[in-house]
CSV table of C-alpha atoms in Angstrom, one decimal:
chain,number,residue,atom,x,y,z
A,661,UNK,CA,12.0,-5.1,8.8
A,662,UNK,CA,13.1,-2.7,6.1
A,663,UNK,CA,13.3,1.0,6.7
A,664,UNK,CA,12.3,3.1,3.7
A,665,UNK,CA,12.5,6.8,3.3
A,666,UNK,CA,11.1,9.1,0.7
A,667,UNK,CA,11.9,12.6,-0.4
A,668,UNK,CA,10.1,15.0,-0.6
A,669,UNK,CA,7.4,14.1,1.9
A,670,UNK,CA,5.1,16.6,0.2
A,671,UNK,CA,5.1,19.2,-2.5
A,672,UNK,CA,2.8,21.6,-4.3
A,673,UNK,CA,3.6,22.0,-8.0
A,674,UNK,CA,2.3,23.9,-10.9
A,675,UNK,CA,0.7,22.1,-13.9
A,676,UNK,CA,3.1,21.4,-16.7
A,677,UNK,CA,6.1,20.9,-14.4
A,678,UNK,CA,7.8,17.7,-13.3
A,679,UNK,CA,8.7,16.3,-9.9
A,680,UNK,CA,11.2,13.6,-9.0
A,681,UNK,CA,10.6,11.5,-5.9
A,682,UNK,CA,13.4,9.6,-4.3
A,683,UNK,CA,13.1,6.3,-2.4
A,684,UNK,CA,15.9,5.0,-0.2
A,685,UNK,CA,15.9,1.5,1.4
A,686,UNK,CA,18.3,0.8,4.3
A,687,UNK,CA,19.3,-2.6,2.9
A,688,UNK,CA,19.8,-4.1,-0.5
A,689,UNK,CA,16.5,-5.4,-1.9
A,690,UNK,CA,15.7,-7.4,-5.0
A,691,UNK,CA,12.5,-5.7,-6.0
A,692,UNK,CA,11.2,-2.1,-5.6
A,693,UNK,CA,7.8,-0.9,-6.5
A,694,UNK,CA,6.0,2.4,-7.0
A,695,UNK,CA,2.3,2.9,-6.2
A,696,UNK,CA,-0.1,5.7,-6.6
A,697,UNK,CA,-3.0,6.5,-4.2
A,698,UNK,CA,-5.4,9.0,-5.5
A,699,UNK,CA,-7.5,11.0,-3.0
A,700,UNK,CA,-9.9,8.6,-1.1
A,701,UNK,CA,-8.8,5.7,-3.2
A,702,UNK,CA,-6.8,2.5,-2.8
A,703,UNK,CA,-3.3,1.9,-3.9
A,704,UNK,CA,-2.5,1.2,-7.6
A,705,UNK,CA,0.8,-0.2,-8.8
A,706,UNK,CA,2.5,2.0,-11.3
A,707,UNK,CA,5.6,-0.1,-12.0
A,708,UNK,CA,8.3,-2.4,-10.8
A,709,UNK,CA,11.7,-0.7,-10.7
A,710,UNK,CA,14.3,-3.2,-12.0
A,711,UNK,CA,17.9,-2.7,-11.1
A,712,UNK,CA,20.0,-2.3,-14.2
A,713,UNK,CA,17.1,-2.5,-16.7
A,714,UNK,CA,14.0,-0.6,-17.7
A,715,UNK,CA,11.1,-0.5,-15.3
A,716,UNK,CA,8.1,-2.7,-15.9
A,717,UNK,CA,4.9,-0.7,-16.1
A,718,UNK,CA,1.4,-1.7,-15.3
A,719,UNK,CA,-1.5,-1.2,-17.7
A,720,UNK,CA,-2.5,2.5,-17.9
A,721,UNK,CA,1.0,3.8,-16.9
A,722,UNK,CA,3.7,4.8,-19.4
A,723,UNK,CA,7.4,5.5,-19.2
A,724,UNK,CA,7.0,9.0,-20.8
A,725,UNK,CA,4.7,10.1,-17.9
A,726,UNK,CA,6.4,8.2,-15.1
A,727,UNK,CA,10.1,7.6,-15.8
A,728,UNK,CA,11.8,5.5,-13.2
A,729,UNK,CA,15.4,4.9,-12.4
A,730,UNK,CA,17.0,2.2,-10.2
A,731,UNK,CA,20.7,2.7,-10.2
A,732,UNK,CA,21.4,0.3,-7.4
A,733,UNK,CA,19.8,-2.2,-5.0
A,734,UNK,CA,18.9,0.4,-2.4
A,735,UNK,CA,17.6,3.5,-4.3
A,736,UNK,CA,15.0,4.4,-6.9
A,737,UNK,CA,13.4,7.5,-8.3
A,738,UNK,CA,10.0,8.2,-9.8
A,739,UNK,CA,9.4,11.3,-11.9
A,740,UNK,CA,5.9,12.6,-12.5
A,741,UNK,CA,6.2,14.5,-15.8
A,742,UNK,CA,4.1,17.3,-17.3
A,743,UNK,CA,1.9,17.3,-14.3
A,744,UNK,CA,-1.8,18.0,-14.3
A,745,UNK,CA,-4.3,18.3,-11.3
A,746,UNK,CA,-5.2,14.7,-11.9
A,747,UNK,CA,-1.8,13.7,-10.8
A,748,UNK,CA,-2.5,15.0,-7.3
A,749,UNK,CA,-2.0,11.8,-5.2
A,750,UNK,CA,0.2,10.1,-2.6
A,751,UNK,CA,3.1,8.3,-4.3
A,752,UNK,CA,4.5,5.4,-2.3
A,753,UNK,CA,7.5,3.2,-2.9
A,754,UNK,CA,7.9,-0.3,-1.5
A,755,UNK,CA,10.3,-3.2,-1.4
A,756,UNK,CA,9.4,-6.7,-2.1
A,757,UNK,CA,10.8,-10.1,-2.9
A,758,UNK,CA,10.2,-11.5,0.6
A,759,UNK,CA,7.2,-12.4,2.6
A,760,UNK,CA,6.3,-9.0,4.0
A,761,UNK,CA,6.3,-6.0,1.8
A,762,UNK,CA,7.2,-2.7,3.4
A,763,UNK,CA,6.2,0.8,2.3
A,764,UNK,CA,7.8,4.2,2.5
A,765,UNK,CA,6.0,7.0,4.2
A,766,UNK,CA,4.7,8.4,0.9
A,767,UNK,CA,5.0,11.7,-1.0
A,768,UNK,CA,1.9,13.9,-1.0
A,769,UNK,CA,1.7,15.7,-4.3
A,770,UNK,CA,-0.7,18.5,-5.0
A,771,UNK,CA,-0.8,19.9,-8.5
A,772,UNK,CA,-2.4,23.3,-9.0
B,842,UNK,CA,-6.3,-10.2,-12.7
B,843,UNK,CA,-7.2,-11.1,-9.2
B,844,UNK,CA,-10.1,-9.3,-7.5
B,845,UNK,CA,-10.0,-8.2,-3.9
B,846,UNK,CA,-13.2,-7.1,-2.1
B,847,UNK,CA,-13.3,-5.8,1.4
B,848,UNK,CA,-16.3,-5.3,3.6
B,849,UNK,CA,-17.8,-3.3,5.1
B,850,UNK,CA,-16.6,-0.2,3.4
B,851,UNK,CA,-17.1,1.9,6.5
B,852,UNK,CA,-17.3,1.1,10.2
B,853,UNK,CA,-18.0,3.3,13.2
B,854,UNK,CA,-17.3,1.9,16.6
B,855,UNK,CA,-17.5,3.1,20.2
B,856,UNK,CA,-14.2,2.8,22.0
B,857,UNK,CA,-13.9,-0.7,23.6
B,858,UNK,CA,-16.1,-2.5,21.0
B,859,UNK,CA,-14.9,-5.4,18.9
B,860,UNK,CA,-15.0,-5.6,15.1
B,861,UNK,CA,-14.4,-8.0,12.2
B,862,UNK,CA,-13.1,-6.8,8.9
B,863,UNK,CA,-13.4,-9.1,5.9
B,864,UNK,CA,-11.4,-9.6,2.7
B,865,UNK,CA,-12.5,-11.8,-0.2
B,866,UNK,CA,-10.2,-12.7,-3.1
B,867,UNK,CA,-11.0,-14.3,-6.4
B,868,UNK,CA,-8.0,-16.6,-6.9
B,869,UNK,CA,-5.4,-18.6,-4.9
B,870,UNK,CA,-2.7,-16.3,-3.4
B,871,UNK,CA,0.9,-16.6,-2.4
B,872,UNK,CA,0.8,-13.6,-0.1
B,873,UNK,CA,-1.8,-11.8,1.8
B,874,UNK,CA,-1.1,-8.8,4.0
B,875,UNK,CA,-3.2,-6.6,6.2
B,876,UNK,CA,-2.2,-2.9,6.5
B,877,UNK,CA,-3.4,0.0,8.6
B,878,UNK,CA,-3.1,3.4,7.0
B,879,UNK,CA,-3.0,6.0,9.7
B,880,UNK,CA,-4.4,9.6,9.2
B,881,UNK,CA,-1.0,10.7,8.1
B,882,UNK,CA,-0.9,8.3,5.2
B,883,UNK,CA,1.7,5.9,6.6
B,884,UNK,CA,1.0,2.2,5.7
B,885,UNK,CA,1.7,0.0,8.7
B,886,UNK,CA,2.1,-3.7,8.3
B,887,UNK,CA,-0.2,-5.7,10.5
B,888,UNK,CA,0.0,-9.2,9.3
B,889,UNK,CA,1.5,-11.4,6.7
B,890,UNK,CA,-1.0,-14.2,6.6
B,891,UNK,CA,-1.5,-16.2,3.4
B,892,UNK,CA,-3.1,-18.9,5.5
B,893,UNK,CA,-3.8,-19.8,9.1
B,894,UNK,CA,-4.3,-17.6,12.2
B,895,UNK,CA,-2.0,-15.0,13.8
B,896,UNK,CA,-2.4,-12.8,16.8
B,897,UNK,CA,-0.6,-9.6,17.8
B,898,UNK,CA,-2.0,-8.0,21.0
B,899,UNK,CA,-5.6,-6.8,20.4
B,900,UNK,CA,-5.4,-7.7,16.7
B,901,UNK,CA,-5.7,-11.1,15.2
B,902,UNK,CA,-6.2,-12.4,11.6
B,903,UNK,CA,-7.4,-15.6,10.0
B,904,UNK,CA,-7.0,-16.6,6.4
B,905,UNK,CA,-8.9,-19.6,5.0
B,906,UNK,CA,-7.1,-20.0,1.7
B,907,UNK,CA,-9.3,-22.8,0.4
B,908,UNK,CA,-12.4,-20.5,0.7
B,909,UNK,CA,-10.5,-17.4,-0.4
B,910,UNK,CA,-11.2,-15.0,2.4
B,911,UNK,CA,-9.4,-13.4,5.3
B,912,UNK,CA,-10.7,-11.8,8.5
B,913,UNK,CA,-9.1,-9.2,10.7
B,914,UNK,CA,-10.3,-9.0,14.3
B,915,UNK,CA,-9.9,-5.9,16.4
B,916,UNK,CA,-10.8,-6.3,20.0
B,917,UNK,CA,-11.3,-3.6,22.7
B,918,UNK,CA,-10.9,-0.9,20.0
B,919,UNK,CA,-9.1,2.4,20.7
B,920,UNK,CA,-9.3,5.7,19.0
B,921,UNK,CA,-5.8,5.2,17.7
B,922,UNK,CA,-7.2,2.2,15.7
B,923,UNK,CA,-9.0,4.7,13.4
B,924,UNK,CA,-7.9,4.8,9.8
B,925,UNK,CA,-8.1,2.7,6.7
B,926,UNK,CA,-7.5,-1.0,6.7
B,927,UNK,CA,-6.3,-2.5,3.5
B,928,UNK,CA,-6.0,-6.2,2.5
B,929,UNK,CA,-3.5,-6.8,-0.3
B,930,UNK,CA,-2.8,-10.1,-2.1
B,931,UNK,CA,-0.1,-11.4,-4.4
B,932,UNK,CA,-1.2,-14.2,-6.8
B,933,UNK,CA,1.8,-14.6,-9.1
B,934,UNK,CA,5.5,-15.0,-8.5
B,935,UNK,CA,6.3,-11.4,-9.0
B,936,UNK,CA,5.7,-9.9,-5.6
B,937,UNK,CA,3.2,-7.4,-7.0
B,938,UNK,CA,0.4,-6.7,-4.5
B,939,UNK,CA,-3.2,-6.0,-5.5
B,940,UNK,CA,-5.0,-3.9,-2.9
B,941,UNK,CA,-8.7,-4.0,-1.9
B,942,UNK,CA,-10.5,-0.7,-1.7
B,943,UNK,CA,-10.0,-0.5,2.1
B,944,UNK,CA,-12.3,-0.3,5.1
B,945,UNK,CA,-12.5,3.1,6.9
B,946,UNK,CA,-12.7,2.6,10.6
B,947,UNK,CA,-13.7,5.4,13.0
B,948,UNK,CA,-13.4,4.7,16.7
B,949,UNK,CA,-15.2,7.2,18.8
B,950,UNK,CA,-14.3,8.0,22.5
């Protein structure tokens, strides 16, 4: 199974600022994903992080708000830009491309 | 897109009881996984089960792909089983998972 780490594990931010979340996988993976889990809700896919090309965003999510980088096959970042209280959520990265998809521990973000 | 419905939304059990959690999906799937989200938010993989039956200790799962549903069985429940149980499916070739709304399980001592 893959081991996935995320930094930071939690943060409290002021509205209008940006936060970059890092995701590190312990082995090379083809596909990496970013999900958002709003309080009391299920997980919603934000985007697929593509190595060497622009991320593929799901409906309702845009690059200006959630820029993503994937410089290599083990690492990705998600930036939450110009934050508002509505961005308070758990952000999770995952790796896919095989049978079982594994998730990082998540980043708990509170925007005041 | 594919729809995933889980039932019941909430479940309260006495320790030692058994339970069945259900996941219905609206289209054929390549991948179906059950996850347990613990109180700290960590998603734990329970089963990869697009079809058939699997067992792991007190937990077992069955997916009837032709009828588009999956069941997760928890036997002799323990307080550590508390949390949210998610069913997630993939219906295309892109590995993207669609999650159900989850089932919140509370096991009381």
